[in-house]
Amino acid sequence: MKSLKFAADDGSARPLHLVTKEDLAVFLTVLDPAARAWVEASGFGAKSGEIVLIPAAGGQIAAAAGGLGGRSDRLRKRFIVASLRGKLPEGLWRLETELMDEDLGEAALGWLLAGYKFDRYSSSSDARADLIAPADIHFSRLETIAAGEALVRDLINTPASDMGPDELEQATRDLAGRFGAEVSVVSGDALLGANLPMIHAVGRASPRVPRLIDMTWGKAGPAVTLVGKGVCFDTGGLNLKPATSMGLMKKDMGGAANVLGLAYMLMESNAALRLRVLVPAVENSVSGASFRPGDILTSRKGLTVEINNTDAEGRLVLADALAMADEAKPNLIVSMATLTGAARVAVGPDLAPYYTDSDADAAALEAAARDVRDPVWRMPFWNPYESMIEPGIADLDNAPSGGFAGSITAALFLRRFVTDTSRYMHFDIYGWTPKSEPGRPKGGAGQGIRALFEALPGMLA
Ligand code: BES
Ligand code: MN
Ligand code: ZN
């Protein structure tokens, strides 16, 4: 496994010049004549991800140059520097670049993220190039972000056979143990006594018992509650998913993975807030005990829900967790969930669609998202669509027919359960990189949590 940290400077680091196409001519003039001739003869054009090794007189590698592409390419490709890491020979490197601030931060973070590999089931060691922490960046913060992202990816990538409700609870306990956080869990039939009926209903068909995981940390400061969808596998229940849709459903605890990754970042950086993480952890399975289409469930909050599709299970388990979060009236509630296929259809896998009624919170989040290059996209809590989630014989419908605005109606459903807390933000994420890209191998992915990590202190100040 390559390292997710920067290396100590022992004086041996060789320069890695980061060069844009626009800066190529100037770059060539700073090289000594032999190096310049070498780079020119090699045809190095600073194309994105291109690399040239520059020899010393004795045949050693003296330096390297990596291409960032044209300025406009750089807006299209994230984490280009991540692609350079795997192309460099083993040893210690340091960045030589004109990049400033966020660009440099992204370059360095890309490098760290290129060190991630999901190696639980296969071990193969990679060549190892390491980087000295660039001057002028807050490098320990980047290490914190990379480790939080790695946690998210590991949790999502672990198949459901090894990441059921029990293992998700254990992962939360492990995380809590590192920071002295407290964890309490209500599971199985005790969910009924604790008035968490919809978590029980969704999870009861599986022998891997459903539960609500509740972690708290922090003594002072504003209160934030993160709620993450922890559906460890989503078969769709009795309204079973077709094979093509079910294939990836180990990632249906991606919301839980993301809030745990964010919690890691906040605790590791000792954020001045009171944090609570609620994860309803269930497997949406099929058995004689399954909840059924047509059933009407009474939620923790008392609202009744008619089940029109047992595959719209995420909003049910989240509803009880959100109601519980809401009772404590924190300053802010944030939910994250792989909630709808409609969100992915709307914005694809790169953007994290989110909902809030607060323009100020949206502005703060989007500024942070730009700074840390973690793109988010605001969607509307469109009040006129409230009627779509009202079936008539119960208070709410979990799966409105017609299929219009699927991500919005799911978000409106969740918002019904947050009535006493003034600020609520919801992310309908995909949690998965479908095709490997620099710094983002195919598999589980953090979405929106770097932006939140950056934005939260300011939002709550
Ligand atoms: N976990 C799925 C949503 C999902 C599907 C996320 C594919 C990412 C990729 C969720 O539980 C679900 O099945 N939602 C249904 C809701 C519908 C039945 C109202 C959906 O989106 O089709
Ligand atoms: Mn589902
Ligand atoms: Zn689901």
mmCIF file with all atom_site columns, C-alpha atoms in Angstrom, residues 8-18 53-56 59-65 88-96 111 128-132:
data_model
loop_
_atom_site.group_PDB
_atom_site.id
_atom_site.type_symbol
_atom_site.label_atom_id
_atom_site.label_alt_id
_atom_site.label_comp_id
_atom_site.label_asym_id
_atom_site.label_entity_id
_atom_site.label_seq_id
_atom_site.pdbx_PDB_ins_code
_atom_site.Cartn_x
_atom_site.Cartn_y
_atom_site.Cartn_z
_atom_site.occupancy
_atom_site.B_iso_or_equiv
_atom_site.pdbx_formal_charge
_atom_site.auth_seq_id
_atom_site.auth_comp_id
_atom_site.auth_asym_id
_atom_site.auth_atom_id
_atom_site.pdbx_PDB_model_num
ATOM 1  C CA . ALA A 1 8   ? 9.736  13.633 5.842   1.00 0.00 ? 8   ALA A CA 1
ATOM 2  C CA . ASP A 1 9   ? 12.344 15.685 4.039   1.00 0.00 ? 9   ASP A CA 1
ATOM 3  C CA . ASP A 1 10  ? 15.694 13.890 4.288   1.00 0.00 ? 10  ASP A CA 1
ATOM 4  C CA . GLY A 1 11  ? 17.363 16.102 1.706   1.00 0.00 ? 11  GLY A CA 1
ATOM 5  C CA . SER A 1 12  ? 17.229 13.510 -1.044  1.00 0.00 ? 12  SER A CA 1
ATOM 6  C CA . ALA A 1 13  ? 13.996 14.647 -2.704  1.00 0.00 ? 13  ALA A CA 1
ATOM 7  C CA . ARG A 1 14  ? 14.120 15.297 -6.420  1.00 0.00 ? 14  ARG A CA 1
ATOM 8  C CA . PRO A 1 15  ? 12.056 18.042 -7.985  1.00 0.00 ? 15  PRO A CA 1
ATOM 9  C CA . LEU A 1 16  ? 8.853  17.211 -9.827  1.00 0.00 ? 16  LEU A CA 1
ATOM 10 C CA . HIS A 1 17  ? 8.074  20.225 -12.000 1.00 0.00 ? 17  HIS A CA 1
ATOM 11 C CA . LEU A 1 18  ? 4.380  20.689 -12.683 1.00 0.00 ? 18  LEU A CA 1
ATOM 12 C CA . LEU A 1 53  ? 12.282 12.006 -16.387 1.00 0.00 ? 53  LEU A CA 1
ATOM 13 C CA . ILE A 1 54  ? 15.294 14.292 -16.567 1.00 0.00 ? 54  ILE A CA 1
ATOM 14 C CA . PRO A 1 55  ? 18.729 12.645 -16.251 1.00 0.00 ? 55  PRO A CA 1
ATOM 15 C CA . ALA A 1 56  ? 21.776 13.923 -14.422 1.00 0.00 ? 56  ALA A CA 1
ATOM 16 C CA . GLY A 1 59  ? 22.795 8.815  -15.604 1.00 0.00 ? 59  GLY A CA 1
ATOM 17 C CA . GLN A 1 60  ? 20.810 9.152  -12.382 1.00 0.00 ? 60  GLN A CA 1
ATOM 18 C CA . ILE A 1 61  ? 17.351 10.664 -12.415 1.00 0.00 ? 61  ILE A CA 1
ATOM 19 C CA . ALA A 1 62  ? 17.813 14.281 -11.443 1.00 0.00 ? 62  ALA A CA 1
ATOM 20 C CA . ALA A 1 63  ? 14.261 15.522 -11.763 1.00 0.00 ? 63  ALA A CA 1
ATOM 21 C CA . ALA A 1 64  ? 10.958 14.993 -13.498 1.00 0.00 ? 64  ALA A CA 1
ATOM 22 C CA . ALA A 1 65  ? 8.429  17.157 -15.230 1.00 0.00 ? 65  ALA A CA 1
ATOM 23 C CA . LEU A 1 88  ? 7.339  8.084  -11.148 1.00 0.00 ? 88  LEU A CA 1
ATOM 24 C CA . PRO A 1 89  ? 10.103 5.824  -9.964  1.00 0.00 ? 89  PRO A CA 1
ATOM 25 C CA . GLU A 1 90  ? 10.422 4.984  -6.314  1.00 0.00 ? 90  GLU A CA 1
ATOM 26 C CA . GLY A 1 91  ? 11.955 7.605  -4.080  1.00 0.00 ? 91  GLY A CA 1
ATOM 27 C CA . LEU A 1 92  ? 11.301 11.001 -2.668  1.00 0.00 ? 92  LEU A CA 1
ATOM 28 C CA . TRP A 1 93  ? 9.917  13.899 -4.686  1.00 0.00 ? 93  TRP A CA 1
ATOM 29 C CA . ARG A 1 94  ? 9.055  17.517 -4.070  1.00 0.00 ? 94  ARG A CA 1
ATOM 30 C CA . LEU A 1 95  ? 6.730  19.699 -6.108  1.00 0.00 ? 95  LEU A CA 1
ATOM 31 C CA . GLU A 1 96  ? 8.246  22.555 -8.083  1.00 0.00 ? 96  GLU A CA 1
ATOM 32 C CA . TRP A 1 111 ? -0.972 12.817 -4.862  1.00 0.00 ? 111 TRP A CA 1
ATOM 33 C CA . ARG A 1 128 ? 6.376  3.711  -4.181  1.00 0.00 ? 128 ARG A CA 1
ATOM 34 C CA . ALA A 1 129 ? 7.019  7.334  -4.920  1.00 0.00 ? 129 ALA A CA 1
ATOM 35 C CA . ASP A 1 130 ? 6.654  9.672  -1.965  1.00 0.00 ? 130 ASP A CA 1
ATOM 36 C CA . LEU A 1 131 ? 6.205  13.398 -1.727  1.00 0.00 ? 131 LEU A CA 1
ATOM 37 C CA . ILE A 1 132 ? 7.590  15.944 0.695   1.00 0.00 ? 132 ILE A CA 1
#
